[in-house]
mmCIF file of C-alpha atoms and ligand atoms in Angstrom:
data_model
loop_
_atom_site.group_PDB
_atom_site.id
_atom_site.type_symbol
_atom_site.label_atom_id
_atom_site.label_comp_id
_atom_site.label_asym_id
_atom_site.label_seq_id
_atom_site.Cartn_x
_atom_site.Cartn_y
_atom_site.Cartn_z
ATOM 1 C CA MET A 123 19.060 0.931 -11.578
ATOM 2 C CA LYS A 124 16.500 -1.359 -13.210
ATOM 3 C CA GLY A 125 14.036 1.418 -13.915
ATOM 4 C CA ARG A 126 11.695 3.851 -12.242
ATOM 5 C CA ILE A 127 8.875 3.109 -9.810
ATOM 6 C CA LEU A 128 5.925 5.081 -8.504
ATOM 7 C CA SER A 129 4.347 3.784 -5.322
ATOM 8 C CA GLY A 130 2.001 5.289 -2.804
ATOM 9 C CA MET A 131 -0.657 4.894 -0.153
ATOM 10 C CA ARG A 132 -3.640 6.892 0.963
ATOM 11 C CA PRO A 133 -3.110 8.658 4.314
ATOM 12 C CA THR A 134 -5.950 7.018 6.200
ATOM 13 C CA GLY A 135 -4.261 6.447 9.568
ATOM 14 C CA LYS A 136 -1.647 4.276 11.219
ATOM 15 C CA LEU A 137 -0.220 1.383 9.195
ATOM 16 C CA HIS A 138 -0.567 -2.221 10.269
ATOM 17 C CA LEU A 139 1.313 -5.426 9.497
ATOM 18 C CA GLY A 140 -1.029 -6.146 6.577
ATOM 19 C CA ASN A 141 0.058 -2.869 4.949
ATOM 20 C CA TYR A 142 3.673 -3.705 5.670
ATOM 21 C CA GLU A 143 3.545 -7.190 4.162
ATOM 22 C CA GLY A 144 1.323 -6.142 1.253
ATOM 23 C CA ALA A 145 3.450 -3.196 0.168
ATOM 24 C CA LEU A 146 6.074 -1.632 2.399
ATOM 25 C CA ARG A 147 8.357 -4.662 2.822
ATOM 26 C CA ASN A 148 8.534 -4.882 -0.950
ATOM 27 C CA TRP A 149 9.179 -1.141 -1.389
ATOM 28 C CA VAL A 150 12.057 -1.200 1.079
ATOM 29 C CA GLU A 151 13.716 -3.936 -0.982
ATOM 30 C CA LEU A 152 12.932 -2.250 -4.307
ATOM 31 C CA GLN A 153 14.507 1.060 -3.268
ATOM 32 C CA GLU A 154 17.904 -0.636 -3.701
ATOM 33 C CA GLU A 155 17.240 -1.513 -7.337
ATOM 34 C CA TYR A 156 14.944 1.190 -8.710
ATOM 35 C CA GLU A 157 14.713 4.945 -8.789
ATOM 36 C CA MET A 158 11.648 5.440 -6.643
ATOM 37 C CA PHE A 159 8.972 8.099 -6.170
ATOM 38 C CA CYS A 160 6.851 7.377 -3.125
ATOM 39 C CA MET A 161 3.670 9.393 -2.906
ATOM 40 C CA ILE A 162 1.287 10.089 -0.066
ATOM 41 C CA ALA A 163 -1.976 10.074 -1.941
ATOM 42 C CA ASP A 164 -3.897 12.778 -0.084
ATOM 43 C CA TRP A 165 -6.090 13.704 -3.081
ATOM 44 C CA HIS A 166 -7.034 10.038 -3.414
ATOM 45 C CA ALA A 167 -7.992 10.046 0.267
ATOM 46 C CA LEU A 168 -10.451 12.864 -0.482
ATOM 47 C CA THR A 169 -12.363 10.647 -2.939
ATOM 48 C CA THR A 170 -13.871 8.882 0.068
ATOM 49 C CA GLU A 171 -12.916 11.002 3.136
ATOM 50 C CA TYR A 172 -14.120 14.341 1.760
ATOM 51 C CA GLU A 173 -16.316 14.918 4.807
ATOM 52 C CA HIS A 174 -13.313 14.761 7.170
ATOM 53 C CA PRO A 175 -10.508 16.638 5.387
ATOM 54 C CA GLU A 176 -9.011 17.831 8.686
ATOM 55 C CA GLN A 177 -7.858 14.275 9.387
ATOM 56 C CA ILE A 178 -6.014 13.922 6.120
ATOM 57 C CA ARG A 179 -3.197 16.425 6.832
ATOM 58 C CA ALA A 180 -2.491 14.822 10.211
ATOM 59 C CA ASN A 181 -2.474 11.410 8.580
ATOM 60 C CA VAL A 182 0.055 12.588 5.967
ATOM 61 C CA ARG A 183 2.566 13.141 8.779
ATOM 62 C CA GLU A 184 1.761 9.757 10.333
ATOM 63 C CA LEU A 185 2.288 8.041 7.002
ATOM 64 C CA VAL A 186 5.662 9.685 6.442
ATOM 65 C CA LEU A 187 6.715 8.457 9.879
ATOM 66 C CA ASP A 188 5.518 4.938 9.032
ATOM 67 C CA TYR A 189 7.399 4.998 5.704
ATOM 68 C CA LEU A 190 10.595 6.031 7.518
ATOM 69 C CA ALA A 191 9.999 3.520 10.304
ATOM 70 C CA ALA A 192 9.631 0.707 7.776
ATOM 71 C CA GLY A 193 13.028 1.598 6.329
ATOM 72 C CA LEU A 194 12.408 3.817 3.305
ATOM 73 C CA ASP A 195 15.450 6.047 2.878
ATOM 74 C CA PRO A 196 14.465 9.616 1.914
ATOM 75 C CA LYS A 197 17.893 10.143 0.331
ATOM 76 C CA ARG A 198 17.161 7.392 -2.188
ATOM 77 C CA VAL A 199 13.382 7.757 -2.434
ATOM 78 C CA ALA A 200 11.487 10.975 -3.138
ATOM 79 C CA ILE A 201 8.754 10.923 -0.453
ATOM 80 C CA PHE A 202 6.125 13.578 -1.123
ATOM 81 C CA ALA A 203 2.466 14.519 -0.748
ATOM 82 C CA GLN A 204 0.503 14.243 -4.003
ATOM 83 C CA SER A 205 -1.138 17.641 -3.440
ATOM 84 C CA ASP A 206 2.313 19.296 -3.267
ATOM 85 C CA VAL A 207 2.887 18.425 -6.924
ATOM 86 C CA LYS A 208 0.014 20.144 -8.748
ATOM 87 C CA GLU A 209 1.127 18.735 -12.098
ATOM 88 C CA HIS A 210 -0.652 15.478 -11.128
ATOM 89 C CA ALA A 211 -3.968 17.357 -11.309
ATOM 90 C CA GLU A 212 -3.134 18.923 -14.668
ATOM 91 C CA LEU A 213 -2.214 15.587 -16.223
ATOM 92 C CA HIS A 214 -5.349 14.018 -14.704
ATOM 93 C CA LEU A 215 -7.437 16.698 -16.423
ATOM 94 C CA LEU A 216 -5.736 16.180 -19.780
ATOM 95 C CA PHE A 217 -6.004 12.369 -19.503
ATOM 96 C CA SER A 218 -9.721 12.697 -18.687
ATOM 97 C CA MET A 219 -10.181 14.200 -22.177
ATOM 98 C CA ILE A 220 -8.982 11.000 -23.828
ATOM 99 C CA THR A 221 -10.406 8.372 -21.443
ATOM 100 C CA PRO A 222 -13.724 6.800 -22.537
ATOM 101 C CA THR A 223 -16.196 6.510 -19.637
ATOM 102 C CA PRO A 224 -16.847 2.754 -20.198
ATOM 103 C CA TRP A 225 -13.200 2.082 -19.297
ATOM 104 C CA LEU A 226 -14.021 3.442 -15.823
ATOM 105 C CA ILE A 227 -17.483 1.968 -15.381
ATOM 106 C CA ARG A 228 -16.320 -1.583 -16.109
ATOM 107 C CA ASN A 229 -13.497 -1.376 -13.520
ATOM 108 C CA PRO A 230 -14.124 -4.266 -11.055
ATOM 109 C CA THR A 231 -12.185 -2.627 -8.199
ATOM 110 C CA ILE A 232 -14.348 0.495 -8.301
ATOM 111 C CA LYS A 233 -17.506 -1.633 -8.315
ATOM 112 C CA GLU A 234 -16.299 -3.584 -5.311
ATOM 113 C CA GLN A 235 -15.308 -0.433 -3.460
ATOM 114 C CA ALA A 236 -18.659 1.238 -4.170
ATOM 115 C CA ARG A 237 -20.450 -1.907 -2.931
ATOM 116 C CA ASP A 238 -18.300 -1.990 0.245
ATOM 117 C CA MET A 239 -19.222 1.653 0.888
ATOM 118 C CA GLY A 240 -22.914 0.839 0.447
ATOM 119 C CA LEU A 241 -23.184 3.203 -2.533
ATOM 120 C CA ILE A 242 -24.463 0.545 -4.925
ATOM 121 C CA GLY A 243 -26.134 -2.827 -4.531
ATOM 122 C CA GLU A 244 -25.170 -6.198 -6.004
ATOM 123 C CA GLY A 245 -25.357 -6.107 -9.821
ATOM 124 C CA GLU A 246 -25.869 -2.312 -9.942
ATOM 125 C CA GLU A 247 -23.747 -0.112 -12.203
ATOM 126 C CA VAL A 248 -21.503 2.556 -10.685
ATOM 127 C CA THR A 249 -23.813 5.455 -11.444
ATOM 128 C CA LYS A 250 -24.361 6.661 -7.883
ATOM 129 C CA ILE A 251 -20.791 7.442 -6.935
ATOM 130 C CA ASN A 252 -18.987 10.761 -7.017
ATOM 131 C CA TYR A 253 -17.147 11.750 -10.154
ATOM 132 C CA GLY A 254 -13.849 11.885 -8.237
ATOM 133 C CA LEU A 255 -14.164 8.265 -7.115
ATOM 134 C CA LEU A 256 -15.178 7.037 -10.556
ATOM 135 C CA GLY A 257 -12.241 8.879 -12.081
ATOM 136 C CA TYR A 258 -9.605 8.021 -9.517
ATOM 137 C CA PRO A 259 -7.967 5.385 -11.754
ATOM 138 C CA VAL A 260 -7.369 8.243 -14.219
ATOM 139 C CA LEU A 261 -5.708 10.251 -11.455
ATOM 140 C CA GLN A 262 -3.739 7.136 -10.595
ATOM 141 C CA ALA A 263 -2.639 6.845 -14.242
ATOM 142 C CA ALA A 264 -1.491 10.480 -14.056
ATOM 143 C CA ASP A 265 0.380 9.747 -10.790
ATOM 144 C CA ILE A 266 2.318 6.961 -12.475
ATOM 145 C CA LEU A 267 2.857 8.395 -15.921
ATOM 146 C CA ILE A 268 3.875 11.862 -14.788
ATOM 147 C CA TYR A 269 7.131 10.234 -13.630
ATOM 148 C CA ARG A 270 7.196 8.060 -16.762
ATOM 149 C CA ALA A 271 7.506 5.151 -14.346
ATOM 150 C CA ASN A 272 7.925 1.784 -16.014
ATOM 151 C CA ALA A 273 6.963 -0.274 -12.949
ATOM 152 C CA VAL A 274 4.452 -0.051 -10.128
ATOM 153 C CA PRO A 275 4.512 -2.349 -7.090
ATOM 154 C CA VAL A 276 0.892 -3.302 -6.371
ATOM 155 C CA GLY A 277 -1.363 -5.913 -4.842
ATOM 156 C CA GLU A 278 -3.436 -8.074 -7.171
ATOM 157 C CA ASP A 279 -6.577 -5.977 -6.630
ATOM 158 C CA GLN A 280 -4.825 -2.952 -8.152
ATOM 159 C CA VAL A 281 -3.782 -4.709 -11.368
ATOM 160 C CA PRO A 282 -6.879 -3.465 -13.301
ATOM 161 C CA HIS A 283 -5.811 0.105 -12.471
ATOM 162 C CA ILE A 284 -2.345 -0.475 -13.860
ATOM 163 C CA GLU A 285 -3.953 -1.941 -16.978
ATOM 164 C CA LEU A 286 -5.976 1.266 -17.294
ATOM 165 C CA ALA A 287 -2.800 3.354 -16.941
ATOM 166 C CA ARG A 288 -1.291 1.255 -19.757
ATOM 167 C CA GLU A 289 -4.381 1.799 -21.920
ATOM 168 C CA ILE A 290 -4.279 5.558 -21.313
ATOM 169 C CA ALA A 291 -0.551 5.632 -22.130
ATOM 170 C CA ARG A 292 -1.232 3.686 -25.357
ATOM 171 C CA ARG A 293 -4.071 6.004 -26.312
ATOM 172 C CA PHE A 294 -1.995 9.103 -25.644
ATOM 173 C CA ASN A 295 0.926 7.683 -27.645
ATOM 174 C CA TYR A 296 -1.413 6.768 -30.527
ATOM 175 C CA LEU A 297 -3.023 10.234 -30.620
ATOM 176 C CA TYR A 298 0.001 12.445 -30.017
ATOM 177 C CA GLY A 299 3.084 10.318 -30.710
ATOM 178 C CA GLY A 300 5.086 7.917 -28.551
ATOM 179 C CA PHE A 301 5.890 9.549 -25.239
ATOM 180 C CA PHE A 302 4.813 7.462 -22.240
ATOM 181 C CA PRO A 303 6.173 4.023 -21.264
ATOM 182 C CA GLU A 304 3.557 1.337 -20.495
ATOM 183 C CA PRO A 305 4.062 0.616 -16.800
ATOM 184 C CA GLU A 306 4.265 -2.999 -15.624
ATOM 185 C CA PRO A 307 2.896 -4.154 -12.265
ATOM 186 C CA ILE A 308 5.395 -5.673 -9.839
ATOM 187 C CA LEU A 309 3.273 -8.077 -7.817
ATOM 188 C CA THR A 310 4.212 -8.652 -4.222
ATOM 189 C CA CYS A 311 4.648 -12.402 -3.676
ATOM 190 C CA VAL A 312 3.693 -12.318 0.019
ATOM 191 C CA PRO A 313 0.344 -13.997 0.709
ATOM 192 C CA LYS A 314 -2.388 -11.809 2.180
ATOM 193 C CA LEU A 315 -1.773 -11.537 5.907
ATOM 194 C CA PRO A 316 -4.822 -12.638 7.863
ATOM 195 C CA GLY A 317 -6.066 -10.484 10.713
ATOM 196 C CA LEU A 318 -6.445 -11.653 14.311
ATOM 197 C CA ASP A 319 -9.785 -13.286 13.466
ATOM 198 C CA GLY A 320 -8.510 -15.069 10.336
ATOM 199 C CA ARG A 321 -10.261 -12.639 7.943
ATOM 200 C CA LYS A 322 -8.299 -10.177 5.801
ATOM 201 C CA MET A 323 -6.416 -7.751 8.057
ATOM 202 C CA SER A 324 -8.325 -4.491 7.938
ATOM 203 C CA LYS A 325 -8.687 -1.486 10.215
ATOM 204 C CA SER A 326 -12.443 -1.440 9.701
ATOM 205 C CA LEU A 327 -12.685 -5.042 10.932
ATOM 206 C CA GLY A 328 -10.709 -4.189 14.096
ATOM 207 C CA ASN A 329 -8.409 -7.197 13.624
ATOM 208 C CA VAL A 330 -5.052 -5.489 13.075
ATOM 209 C CA ILE A 331 -1.606 -5.352 14.660
ATOM 210 C CA TYR A 332 -0.213 -1.857 14.129
ATOM 211 C CA LEU A 333 3.448 -1.201 13.377
ATOM 212 C CA SER A 334 3.351 1.066 16.439
ATOM 213 C CA ASP A 335 1.885 -1.543 18.840
ATOM 214 C CA LEU A 336 4.149 -2.021 21.863
ATOM 215 C CA PRO A 337 5.143 -5.569 22.979
ATOM 216 C CA LYS A 338 2.458 -5.691 25.706
ATOM 217 C CA VAL A 339 -0.271 -4.794 23.197
ATOM 218 C CA VAL A 340 1.125 -7.246 20.623
ATOM 219 C CA LYS A 341 1.043 -10.020 23.241
ATOM 220 C CA GLU A 342 -2.559 -9.235 24.187
ATOM 221 C CA LYS A 343 -3.625 -9.192 20.554
ATOM 222 C CA VAL A 344 -1.768 -12.389 19.612
ATOM 223 C CA CYS A 345 -3.463 -14.143 22.576
ATOM 224 C CA THR A 346 -6.825 -13.527 20.894
ATOM 225 C CA MET A 347 -5.723 -14.912 17.527
ATOM 226 C CA PHE A 348 -7.762 -17.437 15.656
ATOM 227 C CA THR A 349 -6.057 -20.869 15.376
ATOM 228 C CA ASP A 350 -6.965 -24.330 14.105
ATOM 229 C CA PRO A 351 -10.536 -24.884 15.400
ATOM 230 C CA MET A 352 -9.888 -28.643 15.588
ATOM 231 C CA ARG A 353 -7.237 -28.177 18.276
ATOM 232 C CA ILE A 354 -9.460 -27.601 21.250
ATOM 233 C CA LYS A 355 -7.116 -29.263 23.733
ATOM 234 C CA LYS A 356 -3.337 -29.525 23.618
ATOM 235 C CA LYS A 357 -3.569 -33.288 23.055
ATOM 236 C CA ASP A 358 -5.537 -32.819 19.789
ATOM 237 C CA LEU A 359 -3.251 -33.487 16.828
ATOM 238 C CA GLY A 360 -2.706 -30.485 14.603
ATOM 239 C CA ASP A 361 -1.946 -29.885 10.937
ATOM 240 C CA PRO A 362 -1.289 -26.147 10.732
ATOM 241 C CA GLU A 363 -0.324 -25.957 7.077
ATOM 242 C CA ALA A 364 -3.273 -27.959 5.749
ATOM 243 C CA ARG A 365 -5.789 -26.302 8.062
ATOM 244 C CA GLY A 366 -4.424 -22.813 7.447
ATOM 245 C CA CYS A 367 -3.709 -21.826 11.047
ATOM 246 C CA PRO A 368 -3.110 -18.025 10.925
ATOM 247 C CA VAL A 369 -0.611 -18.191 13.812
ATOM 248 C CA PHE A 370 1.436 -20.669 11.780
ATOM 249 C CA LEU A 371 1.423 -18.325 8.795
ATOM 250 C CA TYR A 372 2.782 -15.556 11.018
ATOM 251 C CA HIS A 373 5.521 -17.884 12.284
ATOM 252 C CA LYS A 374 6.493 -18.481 8.653
ATOM 253 C CA LEU A 375 7.036 -14.764 8.183
ATOM 254 C CA TYR A 376 8.501 -13.727 11.523
ATOM 255 C CA ASN A 377 10.016 -16.928 12.936
ATOM 256 C CA SER A 378 11.121 -18.851 9.862
ATOM 257 C CA HIS A 379 14.053 -20.673 11.503
ATOM 258 C CA GLU A 380 11.684 -22.414 13.954
ATOM 259 C CA ILE A 381 8.930 -23.214 11.481
ATOM 260 C CA ALA A 382 9.796 -26.877 10.804
ATOM 261 C CA GLN A 383 9.944 -27.644 14.532
ATOM 262 C CA ILE A 384 6.660 -25.828 15.198
ATOM 263 C CA GLU A 385 4.906 -27.806 12.479
ATOM 264 C CA GLU A 386 6.305 -31.084 13.794
ATOM 265 C CA ASP A 387 5.409 -30.302 17.420
ATOM 266 C CA CYS A 388 1.933 -29.083 16.488
ATOM 267 C CA LYS A 389 1.260 -32.250 14.480
ATOM 268 C CA ALA A 390 2.486 -34.399 17.366
ATOM 269 C CA ALA A 391 0.427 -32.370 19.880
ATOM 270 C CA VAL A 392 3.609 -31.572 21.824
ATOM 271 C CA LEU A 393 3.142 -27.850 21.340
ATOM 272 C CA GLY A 394 -0.051 -26.133 22.543
ATOM 273 C CA CYS A 395 -1.579 -23.024 20.989
ATOM 274 C CA VAL A 396 -0.983 -20.867 24.077
ATOM 275 C CA GLU A 397 2.761 -21.493 24.023
ATOM 276 C CA CYS A 398 2.861 -21.196 20.235
ATOM 277 C CA LYS A 399 1.196 -17.771 20.433
ATOM 278 C CA GLY A 400 3.554 -16.707 23.227
ATOM 279 C CA ARG A 401 6.553 -17.464 21.020
ATOM 280 C CA LEU A 402 4.985 -15.586 18.117
ATOM 281 C CA ALA A 403 4.345 -12.520 20.293
ATOM 282 C CA GLU A 404 8.051 -12.483 21.225
ATOM 283 C CA ARG A 405 9.203 -12.743 17.597
ATOM 284 C CA LEU A 406 6.785 -10.015 16.534
ATOM 285 C CA ALA A 407 8.015 -7.717 19.280
ATOM 286 C CA GLU A 408 11.597 -8.361 18.105
ATOM 287 C CA PHE A 409 10.597 -7.531 14.556
ATOM 288 C CA LEU A 410 8.730 -4.371 15.530
ATOM 289 C CA THR A 411 11.314 -2.944 17.955
ATOM 290 C CA PRO A 412 13.726 -1.545 15.310
ATOM 291 C CA VAL A 413 10.742 -0.274 13.293
ATOM 292 C CA GLN A 414 9.471 1.620 16.328
ATOM 293 C CA ASP A 415 12.975 2.861 17.184
ATOM 294 C CA ARG A 416 13.303 4.383 13.703
ATOM 295 C CA ARG A 417 9.891 6.012 14.095
ATOM 296 C CA ARG A 418 10.794 7.518 17.472
ATOM 297 C CA GLU A 419 14.088 8.783 16.085
ATOM 298 C CA ALA A 420 12.365 10.504 13.147
ATOM 299 C CA GLU A 421 9.665 11.931 15.426
ATOM 300 C CA ALA A 422 12.259 13.399 17.783
ATOM 301 C CA ARG A 423 13.995 15.368 15.022
ATOM 302 C CA GLU A 424 12.165 18.666 14.949
ATOM 303 C CA GLY A 425 10.977 19.617 11.468
ATOM 304 C CA TYR A 426 12.349 16.408 9.931
ATOM 305 C CA VAL A 427 9.076 15.134 8.454
ATOM 306 C CA GLU A 428 8.433 18.536 6.871
ATOM 307 C CA GLU A 429 11.969 18.545 5.494
ATOM 308 C CA VAL A 430 11.521 15.070 3.960
ATOM 309 C CA LEU A 431 8.242 16.140 2.333
ATOM 310 C CA LYS A 432 9.689 19.404 1.043
ATOM 311 C CA ASP A 433 12.749 17.774 -0.468
ATOM 312 C CA GLY A 434 10.677 14.910 -1.939
ATOM 313 C CA ALA A 435 8.191 17.344 -3.508
ATOM 314 C CA LYS A 436 11.024 19.385 -5.027
ATOM 315 C CA ARG A 437 12.509 16.314 -6.692
ATOM 316 C CA ALA A 438 9.088 15.033 -7.806
ATOM 317 C CA ARG A 439 8.023 18.443 -9.143
ATOM 318 C CA SER A 440 11.130 18.839 -11.244
ATOM 319 C CA GLU A 441 10.458 15.491 -12.964
ATOM 320 C CA ALA A 442 6.709 16.156 -13.246
ATOM 321 C CA GLU A 443 7.284 19.569 -14.804
ATOM 322 C CA ARG A 444 9.588 18.034 -17.422
ATOM 323 C CA THR A 445 6.857 15.524 -18.361
ATOM 324 C CA MET A 446 4.191 18.223 -18.524
ATOM 325 C CA GLU A 447 6.264 20.308 -20.923
ATOM 326 C CA GLY A 448 6.234 17.335 -23.327
ATOM 327 C CA VAL A 449 2.517 16.684 -22.781
ATOM 328 C CA ARG A 450 1.499 20.318 -23.289
ATOM 329 C CA GLU A 451 3.559 20.560 -26.433
ATOM 330 C CA ARG A 452 2.053 17.366 -27.879
ATOM 331 C CA MET A 453 -1.528 18.307 -26.944
ATOM 332 C CA GLY A 454 -1.113 21.858 -28.185
ATOM 333 C CA VAL A 455 -1.983 23.575 -24.891
ATOM 334 C CA GLY A 456 -0.057 26.225 -22.967
HETATM 335 S S1 SF4 B 1415 0.128 -24.991 17.986
HETATM 336 FE FE1 SF4 B 1415 0.496 -23.152 16.807
HETATM 337 S S2 SF4 B 1415 0.502 -23.774 14.679
HETATM 338 FE FE2 SF4 B 1415 -0.473 -25.414 15.873
HETATM 339 S S3 SF4 B 1415 -2.657 -24.938 15.759
HETATM 340 FE FE3 SF4 B 1415 -1.876 -24.039 17.639
HETATM 341 S S4 SF4 B 1415 -1.367 -21.944 17.061
HETATM 342 FE FE4 SF4 B 1415 -1.571 -23.118 15.171
#
């Protein structure tokens, strides 16, 4: 094993291909090489979804099913709900005592998120957001450091949060003696998957392909995909790489053995967009079938999801409790 990893997602509903490419594909590979704790960040979900808590519990189950469907192995990976390991909250509290507020206010990801939620305007400071949202990078630092993880697989937008976790670890070690490792980000090298309309794939933009979409739905969605706007008719010459055709990018990921031929035929105007999309829909369906089979299998096993969560929480709690004993001792609290 190369080390220990903490990863996690907020339970905000069904996962889509963007989530898979941005995180899950990487996690499934990493589980072979690292000891892995994979959290379902239900407390983090409350930082923004606090008006609809009833949804969160249901989404926890959905997320476990998506993790299993993607290929995470619960025997290797401890899969657990954050709120089932209360030590995260205790460490968050203790870290909040040593975290200067400017470290949080200057965080660019929080500013962007608050702007996206309409809580602040352009150029405004993050003074109008809830304390929980402002402090969630501290909770995230606790999530990582409670397992003394030395690596965290993240997208580029989360790198500032990992930097904050490193700063908190350094500060703790300086004040109370070396204890925490400084976690390193493991960046996923997959480019951001565009949505059906060419913008970033996002549920709120309604441009997603879900992991649970059946072949008929995938085909309908792929038919609507944005392509090279300069190829209006089949006889128009294409250049999918240079013009960033999203369908071409998908072929790269899900139909790599045909990619050279597709590029050549598109450039020569031998291949039209309708046929090209048809082929992509088939490859996507082939890719998604085993994912959906695994999901169905897990769903059919009565009590299985609960069992996975219970076992994952037990393993996570035992490690978290060991860390907290060291933290309490160093900070002089019971
Ligand atoms: S033929 Fe395929 S790769 Fe070429 S522009 Fe159309 S959809 Fe894109």
